[in-house]
mmCIF file of C-alpha atoms and ligand atoms in Angstrom:
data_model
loop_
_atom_site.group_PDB
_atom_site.id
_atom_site.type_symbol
_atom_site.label_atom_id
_atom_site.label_comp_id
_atom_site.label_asym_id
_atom_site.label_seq_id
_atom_site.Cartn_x
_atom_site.Cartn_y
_atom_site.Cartn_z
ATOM 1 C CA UNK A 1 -10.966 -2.839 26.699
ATOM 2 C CA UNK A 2 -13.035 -1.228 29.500
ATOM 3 C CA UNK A 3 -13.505 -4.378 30.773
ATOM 4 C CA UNK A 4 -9.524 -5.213 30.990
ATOM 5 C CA UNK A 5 -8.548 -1.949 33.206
ATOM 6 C CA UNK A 6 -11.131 -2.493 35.535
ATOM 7 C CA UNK A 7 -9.591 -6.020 36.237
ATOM 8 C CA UNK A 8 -6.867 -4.301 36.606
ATOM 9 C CA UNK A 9 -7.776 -1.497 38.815
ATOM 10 C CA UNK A 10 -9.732 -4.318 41.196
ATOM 11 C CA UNK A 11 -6.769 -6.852 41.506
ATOM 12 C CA UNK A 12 -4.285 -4.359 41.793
ATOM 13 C CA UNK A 13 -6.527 -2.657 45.194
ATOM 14 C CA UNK A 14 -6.809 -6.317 46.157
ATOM 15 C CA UNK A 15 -3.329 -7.015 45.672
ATOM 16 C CA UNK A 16 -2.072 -3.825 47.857
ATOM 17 C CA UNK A 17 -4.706 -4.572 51.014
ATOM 18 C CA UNK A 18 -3.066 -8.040 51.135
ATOM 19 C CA UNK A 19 0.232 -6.323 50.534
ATOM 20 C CA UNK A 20 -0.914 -3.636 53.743
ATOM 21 C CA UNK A 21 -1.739 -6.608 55.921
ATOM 22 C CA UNK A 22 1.294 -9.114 55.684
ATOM 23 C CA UNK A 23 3.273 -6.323 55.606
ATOM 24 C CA UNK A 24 4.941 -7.492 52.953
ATOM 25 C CA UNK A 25 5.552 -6.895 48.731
ATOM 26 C CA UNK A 26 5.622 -9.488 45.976
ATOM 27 C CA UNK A 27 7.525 -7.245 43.495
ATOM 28 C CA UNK A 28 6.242 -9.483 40.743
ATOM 29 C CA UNK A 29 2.813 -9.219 40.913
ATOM 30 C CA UNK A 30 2.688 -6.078 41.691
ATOM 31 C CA UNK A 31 4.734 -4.412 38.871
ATOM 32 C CA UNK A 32 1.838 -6.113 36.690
ATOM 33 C CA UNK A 33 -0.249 -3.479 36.994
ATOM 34 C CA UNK A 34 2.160 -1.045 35.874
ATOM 35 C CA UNK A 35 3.311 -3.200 32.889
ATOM 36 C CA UNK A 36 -0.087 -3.315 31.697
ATOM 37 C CA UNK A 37 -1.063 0.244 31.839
ATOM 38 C CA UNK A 38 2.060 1.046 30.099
ATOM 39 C CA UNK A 39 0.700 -0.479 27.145
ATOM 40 C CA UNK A 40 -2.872 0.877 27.114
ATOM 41 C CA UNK A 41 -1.920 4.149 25.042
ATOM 42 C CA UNK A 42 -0.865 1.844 22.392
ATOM 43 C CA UNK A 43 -4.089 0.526 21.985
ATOM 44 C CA UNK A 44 -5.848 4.043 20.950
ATOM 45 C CA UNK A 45 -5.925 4.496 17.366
ATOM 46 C CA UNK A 46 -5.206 7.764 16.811
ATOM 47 C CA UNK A 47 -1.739 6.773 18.054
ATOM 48 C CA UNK A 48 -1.076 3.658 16.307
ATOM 49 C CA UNK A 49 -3.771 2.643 13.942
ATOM 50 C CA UNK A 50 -3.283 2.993 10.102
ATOM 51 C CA UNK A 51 -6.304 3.718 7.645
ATOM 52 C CA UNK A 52 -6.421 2.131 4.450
ATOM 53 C CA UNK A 53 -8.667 3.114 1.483
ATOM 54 C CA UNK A 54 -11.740 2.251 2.760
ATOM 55 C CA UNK A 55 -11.524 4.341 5.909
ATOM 56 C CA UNK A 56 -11.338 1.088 8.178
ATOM 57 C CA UNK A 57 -8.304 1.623 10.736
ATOM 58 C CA UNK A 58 -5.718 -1.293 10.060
ATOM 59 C CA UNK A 59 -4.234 -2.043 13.737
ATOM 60 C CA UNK A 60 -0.115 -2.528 13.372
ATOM 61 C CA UNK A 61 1.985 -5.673 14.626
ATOM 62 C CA UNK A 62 2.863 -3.668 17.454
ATOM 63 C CA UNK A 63 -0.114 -3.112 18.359
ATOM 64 C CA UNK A 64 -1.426 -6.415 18.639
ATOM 65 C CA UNK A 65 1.614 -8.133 20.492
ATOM 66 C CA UNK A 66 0.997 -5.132 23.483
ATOM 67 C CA UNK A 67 -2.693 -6.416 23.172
ATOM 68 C CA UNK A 68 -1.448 -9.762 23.344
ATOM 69 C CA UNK A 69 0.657 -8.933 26.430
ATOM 70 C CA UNK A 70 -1.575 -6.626 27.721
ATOM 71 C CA UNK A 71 -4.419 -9.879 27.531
ATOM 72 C CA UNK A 72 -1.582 -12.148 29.286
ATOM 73 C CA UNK A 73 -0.915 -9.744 32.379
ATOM 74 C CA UNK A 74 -4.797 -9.731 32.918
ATOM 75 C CA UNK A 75 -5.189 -13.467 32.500
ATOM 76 C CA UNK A 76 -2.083 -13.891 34.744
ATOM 77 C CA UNK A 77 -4.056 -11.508 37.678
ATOM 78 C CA UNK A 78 -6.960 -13.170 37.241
ATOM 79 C CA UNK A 79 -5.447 -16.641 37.914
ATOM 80 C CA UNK A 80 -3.268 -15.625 40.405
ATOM 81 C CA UNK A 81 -6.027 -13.613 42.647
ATOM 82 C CA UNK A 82 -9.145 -15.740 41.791
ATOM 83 C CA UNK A 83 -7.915 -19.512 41.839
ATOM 84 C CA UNK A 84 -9.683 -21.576 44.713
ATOM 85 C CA UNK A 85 -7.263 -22.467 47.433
ATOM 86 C CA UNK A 86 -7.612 -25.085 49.545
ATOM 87 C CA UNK A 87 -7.151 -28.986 49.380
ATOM 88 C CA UNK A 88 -7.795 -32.773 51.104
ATOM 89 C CA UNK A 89 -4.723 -33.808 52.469
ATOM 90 C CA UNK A 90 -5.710 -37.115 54.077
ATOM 91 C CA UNK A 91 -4.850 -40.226 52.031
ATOM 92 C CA UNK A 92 -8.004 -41.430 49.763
ATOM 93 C CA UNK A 93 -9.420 -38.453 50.757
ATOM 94 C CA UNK A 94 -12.363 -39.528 47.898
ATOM 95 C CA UNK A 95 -13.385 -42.550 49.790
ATOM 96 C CA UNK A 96 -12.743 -41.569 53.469
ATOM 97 C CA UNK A 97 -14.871 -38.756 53.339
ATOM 98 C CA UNK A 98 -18.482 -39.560 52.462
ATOM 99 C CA UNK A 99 -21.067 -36.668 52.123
ATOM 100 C CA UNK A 100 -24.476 -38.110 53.234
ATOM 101 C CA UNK A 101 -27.455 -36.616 55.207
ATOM 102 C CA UNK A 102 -26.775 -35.095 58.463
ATOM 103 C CA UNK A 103 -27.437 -36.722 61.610
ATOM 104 C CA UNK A 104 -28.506 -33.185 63.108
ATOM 105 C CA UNK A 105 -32.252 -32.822 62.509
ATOM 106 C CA UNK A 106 -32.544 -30.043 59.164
ATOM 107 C CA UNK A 107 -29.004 -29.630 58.840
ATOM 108 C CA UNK A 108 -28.662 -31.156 55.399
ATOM 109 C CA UNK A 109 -26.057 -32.580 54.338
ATOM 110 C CA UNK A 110 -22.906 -34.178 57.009
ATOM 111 C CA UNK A 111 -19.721 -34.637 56.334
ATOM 112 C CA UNK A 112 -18.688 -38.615 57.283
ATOM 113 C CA UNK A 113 -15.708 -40.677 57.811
ATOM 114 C CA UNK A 114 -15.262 -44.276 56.044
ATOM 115 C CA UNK A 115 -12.138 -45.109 57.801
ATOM 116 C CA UNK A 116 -10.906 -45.002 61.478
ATOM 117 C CA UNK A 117 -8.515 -42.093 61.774
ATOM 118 C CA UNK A 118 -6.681 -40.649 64.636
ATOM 119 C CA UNK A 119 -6.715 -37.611 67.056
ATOM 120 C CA UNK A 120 -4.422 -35.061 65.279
ATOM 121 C CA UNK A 121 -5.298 -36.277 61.240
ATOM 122 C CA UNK A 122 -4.929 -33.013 59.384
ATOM 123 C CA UNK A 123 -8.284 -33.456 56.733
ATOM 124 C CA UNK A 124 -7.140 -30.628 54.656
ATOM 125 C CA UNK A 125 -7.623 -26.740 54.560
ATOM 126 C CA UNK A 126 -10.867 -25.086 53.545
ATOM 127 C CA UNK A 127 -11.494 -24.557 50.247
ATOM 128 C CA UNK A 128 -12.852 -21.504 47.956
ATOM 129 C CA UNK A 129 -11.769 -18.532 46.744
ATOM 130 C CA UNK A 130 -10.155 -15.537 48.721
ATOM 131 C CA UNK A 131 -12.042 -12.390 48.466
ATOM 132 C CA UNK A 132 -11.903 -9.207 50.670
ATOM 133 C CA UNK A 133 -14.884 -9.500 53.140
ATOM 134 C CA UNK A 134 -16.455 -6.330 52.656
ATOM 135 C CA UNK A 135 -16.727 -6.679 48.661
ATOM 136 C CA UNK A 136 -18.173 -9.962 49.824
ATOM 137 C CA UNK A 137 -20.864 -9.317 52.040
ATOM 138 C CA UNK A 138 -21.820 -6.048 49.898
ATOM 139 C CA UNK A 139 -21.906 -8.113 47.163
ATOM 140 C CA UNK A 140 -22.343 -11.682 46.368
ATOM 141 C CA UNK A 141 -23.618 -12.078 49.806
ATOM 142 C CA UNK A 142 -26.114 -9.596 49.644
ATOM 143 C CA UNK A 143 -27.623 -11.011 46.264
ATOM 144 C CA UNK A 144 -27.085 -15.051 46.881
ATOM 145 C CA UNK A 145 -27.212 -14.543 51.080
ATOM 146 C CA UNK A 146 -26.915 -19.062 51.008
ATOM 147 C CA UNK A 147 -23.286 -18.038 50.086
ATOM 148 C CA UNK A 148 -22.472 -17.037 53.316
ATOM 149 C CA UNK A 149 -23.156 -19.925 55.323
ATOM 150 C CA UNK A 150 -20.598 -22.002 53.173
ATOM 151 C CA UNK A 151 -17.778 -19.036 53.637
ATOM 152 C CA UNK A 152 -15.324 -18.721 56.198
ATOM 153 C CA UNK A 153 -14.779 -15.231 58.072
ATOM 154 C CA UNK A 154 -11.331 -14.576 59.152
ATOM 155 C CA UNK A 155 -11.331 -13.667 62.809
ATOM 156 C CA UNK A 156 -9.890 -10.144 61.834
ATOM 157 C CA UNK A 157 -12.879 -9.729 59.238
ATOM 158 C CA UNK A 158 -10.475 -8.979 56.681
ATOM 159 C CA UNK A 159 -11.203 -11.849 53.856
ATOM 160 C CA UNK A 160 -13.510 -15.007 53.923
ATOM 161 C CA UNK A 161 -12.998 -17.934 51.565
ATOM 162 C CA UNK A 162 -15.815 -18.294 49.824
ATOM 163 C CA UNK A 163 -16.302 -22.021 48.143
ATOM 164 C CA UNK A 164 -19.726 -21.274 46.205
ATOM 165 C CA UNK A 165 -20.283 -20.793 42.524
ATOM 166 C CA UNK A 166 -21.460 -17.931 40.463
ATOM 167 C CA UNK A 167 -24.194 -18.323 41.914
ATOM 168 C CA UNK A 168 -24.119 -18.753 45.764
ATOM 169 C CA UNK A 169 -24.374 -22.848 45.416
ATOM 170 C CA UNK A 170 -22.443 -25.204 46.937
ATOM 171 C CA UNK A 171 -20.926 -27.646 44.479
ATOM 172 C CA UNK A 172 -18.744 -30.896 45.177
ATOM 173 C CA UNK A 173 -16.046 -28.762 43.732
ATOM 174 C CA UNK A 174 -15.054 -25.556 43.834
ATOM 175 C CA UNK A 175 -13.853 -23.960 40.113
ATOM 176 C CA UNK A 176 -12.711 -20.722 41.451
ATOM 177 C CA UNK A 177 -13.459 -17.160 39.399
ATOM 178 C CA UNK A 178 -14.934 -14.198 40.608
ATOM 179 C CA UNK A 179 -18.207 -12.151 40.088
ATOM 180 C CA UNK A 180 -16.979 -8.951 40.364
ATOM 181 C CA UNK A 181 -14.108 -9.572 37.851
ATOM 182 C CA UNK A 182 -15.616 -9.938 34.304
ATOM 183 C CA UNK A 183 -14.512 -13.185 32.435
ATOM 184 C CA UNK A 184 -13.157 -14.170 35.682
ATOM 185 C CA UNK A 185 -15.874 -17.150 36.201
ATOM 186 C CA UNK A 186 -15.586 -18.492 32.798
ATOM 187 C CA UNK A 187 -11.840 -18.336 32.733
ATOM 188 C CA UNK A 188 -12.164 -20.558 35.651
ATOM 189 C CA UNK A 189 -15.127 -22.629 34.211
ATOM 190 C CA UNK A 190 -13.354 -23.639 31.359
ATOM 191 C CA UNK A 191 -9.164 -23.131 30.922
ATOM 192 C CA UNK A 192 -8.650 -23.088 34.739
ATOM 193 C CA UNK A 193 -10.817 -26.572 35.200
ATOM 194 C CA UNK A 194 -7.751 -28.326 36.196
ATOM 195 C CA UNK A 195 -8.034 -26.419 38.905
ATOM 196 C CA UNK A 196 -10.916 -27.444 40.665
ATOM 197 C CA UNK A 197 -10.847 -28.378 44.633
ATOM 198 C CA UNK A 198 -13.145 -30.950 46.161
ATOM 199 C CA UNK A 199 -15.536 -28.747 48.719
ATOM 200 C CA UNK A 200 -15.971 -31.863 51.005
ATOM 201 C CA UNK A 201 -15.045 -29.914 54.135
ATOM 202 C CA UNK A 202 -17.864 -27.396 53.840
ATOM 203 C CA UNK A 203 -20.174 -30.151 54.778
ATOM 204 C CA UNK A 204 -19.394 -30.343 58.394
ATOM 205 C CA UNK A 205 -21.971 -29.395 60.147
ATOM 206 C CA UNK A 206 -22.104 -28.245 63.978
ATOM 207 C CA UNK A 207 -23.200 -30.466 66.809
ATOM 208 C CA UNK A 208 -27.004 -30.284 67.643
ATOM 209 C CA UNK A 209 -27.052 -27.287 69.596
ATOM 210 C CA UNK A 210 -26.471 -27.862 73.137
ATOM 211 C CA UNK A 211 -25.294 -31.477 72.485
ATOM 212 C CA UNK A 212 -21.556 -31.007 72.094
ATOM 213 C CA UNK A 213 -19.262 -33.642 70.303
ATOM 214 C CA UNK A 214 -17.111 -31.419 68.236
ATOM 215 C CA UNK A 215 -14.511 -33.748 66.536
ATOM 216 C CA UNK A 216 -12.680 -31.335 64.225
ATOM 217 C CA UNK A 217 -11.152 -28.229 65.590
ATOM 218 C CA UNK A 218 -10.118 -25.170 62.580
ATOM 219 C CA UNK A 219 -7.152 -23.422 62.981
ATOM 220 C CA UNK A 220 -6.264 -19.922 60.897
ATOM 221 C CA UNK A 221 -3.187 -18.885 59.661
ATOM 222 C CA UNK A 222 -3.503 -15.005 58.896
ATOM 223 C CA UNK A 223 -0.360 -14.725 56.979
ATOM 224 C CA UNK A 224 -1.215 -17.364 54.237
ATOM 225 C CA UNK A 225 -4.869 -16.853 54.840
ATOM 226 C CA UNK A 226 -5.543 -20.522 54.948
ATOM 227 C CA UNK A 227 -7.956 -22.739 57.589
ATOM 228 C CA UNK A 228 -6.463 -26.159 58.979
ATOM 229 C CA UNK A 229 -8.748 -28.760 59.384
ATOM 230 C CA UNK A 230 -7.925 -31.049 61.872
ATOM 231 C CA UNK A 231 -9.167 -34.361 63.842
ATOM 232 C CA UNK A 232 -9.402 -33.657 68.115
ATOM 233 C CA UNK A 233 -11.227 -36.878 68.628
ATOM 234 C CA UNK A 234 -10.100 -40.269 67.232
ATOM 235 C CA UNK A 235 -13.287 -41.365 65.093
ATOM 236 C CA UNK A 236 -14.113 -44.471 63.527
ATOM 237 C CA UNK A 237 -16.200 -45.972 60.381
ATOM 238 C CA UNK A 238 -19.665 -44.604 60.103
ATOM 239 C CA UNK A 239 -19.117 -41.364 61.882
ATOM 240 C CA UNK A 240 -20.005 -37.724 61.484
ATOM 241 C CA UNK A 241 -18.083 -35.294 62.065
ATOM 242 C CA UNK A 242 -18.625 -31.919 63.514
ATOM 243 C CA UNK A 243 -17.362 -28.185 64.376
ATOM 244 C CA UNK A 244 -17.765 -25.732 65.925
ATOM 245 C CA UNK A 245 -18.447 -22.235 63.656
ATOM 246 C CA UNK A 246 -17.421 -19.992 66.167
ATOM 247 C CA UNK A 247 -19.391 -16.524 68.328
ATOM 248 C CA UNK A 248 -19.916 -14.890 64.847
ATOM 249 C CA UNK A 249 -21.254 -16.990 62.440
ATOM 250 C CA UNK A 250 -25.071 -16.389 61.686
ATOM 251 C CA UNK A 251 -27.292 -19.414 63.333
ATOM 252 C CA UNK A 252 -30.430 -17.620 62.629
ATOM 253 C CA UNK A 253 -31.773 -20.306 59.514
ATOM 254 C CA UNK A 254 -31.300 -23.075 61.485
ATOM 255 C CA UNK A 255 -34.671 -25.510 61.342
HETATM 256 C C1 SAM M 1 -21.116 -25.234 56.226
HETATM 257 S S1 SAM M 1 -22.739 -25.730 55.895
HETATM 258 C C2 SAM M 1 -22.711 -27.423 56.372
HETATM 259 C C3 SAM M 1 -23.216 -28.339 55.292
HETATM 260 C C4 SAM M 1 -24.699 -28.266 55.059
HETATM 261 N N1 SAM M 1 -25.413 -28.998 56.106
HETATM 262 C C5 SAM M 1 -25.093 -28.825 53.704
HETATM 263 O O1 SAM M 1 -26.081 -29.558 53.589
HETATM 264 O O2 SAM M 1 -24.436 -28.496 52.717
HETATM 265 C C6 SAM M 1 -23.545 -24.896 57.202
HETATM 266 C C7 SAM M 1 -25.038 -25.029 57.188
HETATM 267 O O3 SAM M 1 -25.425 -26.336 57.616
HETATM 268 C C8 SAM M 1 -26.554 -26.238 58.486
HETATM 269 N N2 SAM M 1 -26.180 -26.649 59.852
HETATM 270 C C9 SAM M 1 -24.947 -26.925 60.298
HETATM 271 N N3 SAM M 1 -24.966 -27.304 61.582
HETATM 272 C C10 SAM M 1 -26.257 -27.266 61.975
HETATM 273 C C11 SAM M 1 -26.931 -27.533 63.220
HETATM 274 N N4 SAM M 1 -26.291 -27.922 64.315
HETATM 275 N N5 SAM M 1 -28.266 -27.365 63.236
HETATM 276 C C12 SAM M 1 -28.949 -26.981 62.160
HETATM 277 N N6 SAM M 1 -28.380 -26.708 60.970
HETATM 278 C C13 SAM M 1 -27.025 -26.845 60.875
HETATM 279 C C14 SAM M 1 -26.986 -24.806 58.473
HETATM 280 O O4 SAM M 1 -27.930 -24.628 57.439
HETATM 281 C C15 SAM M 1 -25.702 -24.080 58.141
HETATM 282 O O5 SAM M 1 -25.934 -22.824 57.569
#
């Protein structure tokens, strides 16, 4: 019960900081909140609980379908503010994007192209969840800091999409769910599965330093919050491609 109005209390900050920055109201979403707390009180048994001859408190019809609802409206937040965003939009995304070792010396893993594609090919748009930067970085970044290198700052430092599980770990799919939201993770890793989104794009890595070559440029939309990925270089078969992070993003555990 605790559990359930702190979701509530979280998504429905998160919801008005989005609402502060787009300027804009979903009246929808946001009457959820409201909805829900209206039908706390009825949980509290002194206000609708019977007590039959054994001293156990019997819980009425009414009750239970606010409980019910109440459930729903938290499930529904959770979905709505904790689903991972993002998607491939090339054709056979699966087999034109390979994920192989890196041709940079110690970066890992690369991010590879099977097919020849041209200048202008939108890949997709990063995927991950959306989460408010600063309960980010004081948070799951602080405790699994190999999450941050896989999530993308906004340039206003608002949000980042963060594509890593409970964890911190990159996966070849992102579930979605969120570690400050209890349930939120396994509501995502199991009745949300459908859900998943391939993480293929967080392999890019950067050009070896001083090298150049970038072949994919990233382009944010603040208003949706989403990052275009998209080809500046015809490449062919057999080639890596690469990005540039940007002035801000931490270089410092490169080998
Ligand atoms: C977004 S991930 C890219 C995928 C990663 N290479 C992997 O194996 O999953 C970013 C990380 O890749 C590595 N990386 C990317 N570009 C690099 C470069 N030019 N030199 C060294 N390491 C690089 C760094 O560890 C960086 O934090």
């Amino acid at each position: 019960f605790h559990s359930l109005a702190f979701i509530t209390t979280t998504h429905a900050s998160r919801f008005n900081s989005n609402k502060n920055a787009r300027g804009k109201k979903s009246t929808a979403i946001f009457a959820l909140p409201e909805l829900l707390a209206s039908s706390l009180p009825l949980l509290a048994p002194s206000s609708s609980a019977a007590v039959d001859g054994h001293g156990v408190s019997l819980i009425s019809p009414q009750v239970l379908t606010e409980f019910a609802s109440a459930a729903m409206t938290y499930l529904s937040l959770i979905a709505y503010f904790d689903r991972p965003r993002g998607s491939l939009t090339i054709p056979n995304a699966e087999s034109t994007l390979q994920v192989r070792p890196s041709h940079v010396p110690n970066a890992g893993l690369g991010l590879f192209t099977t097919q020849s594609l041209s200048k202008g090919t939108i890949l997709g748009t990063y995927p991950g969840v959306l989460r408010p930067a600063n309960t980010f970085y004081d948070g799951k970044g602080r405790n699994f800091p190999q999450a941050i290198g896989y999530s993308w700052r906004f340039t206003d430092n608002k949000y980042v999409i963060d594509p890593t599980d409970s964890q911190g770990n990159i996966q070849d799919v992102c579930l979605g769910g969120s570690s400050e939201v209890p349930f939120s993770n396994t509501i995502f890793s199991t009745i949300f599965q459908i859900w998943k989104v391939n993480t293929a794009l967080c392999r890019i890595n950067e050009p070896p330093i001083g090298v150049g070559g970038c072949n994919v440029s990233a382009r944010e939309n603040l208003d949706t919050r989403e990052v275009v990925f998209e080809l500046i270089q015809d490449v062919v078969p057999g080639q890596e491609l690469y990005l540039d992070y940007g002035l801000t993003y931490d270089r410092s555990m490169y080998g």
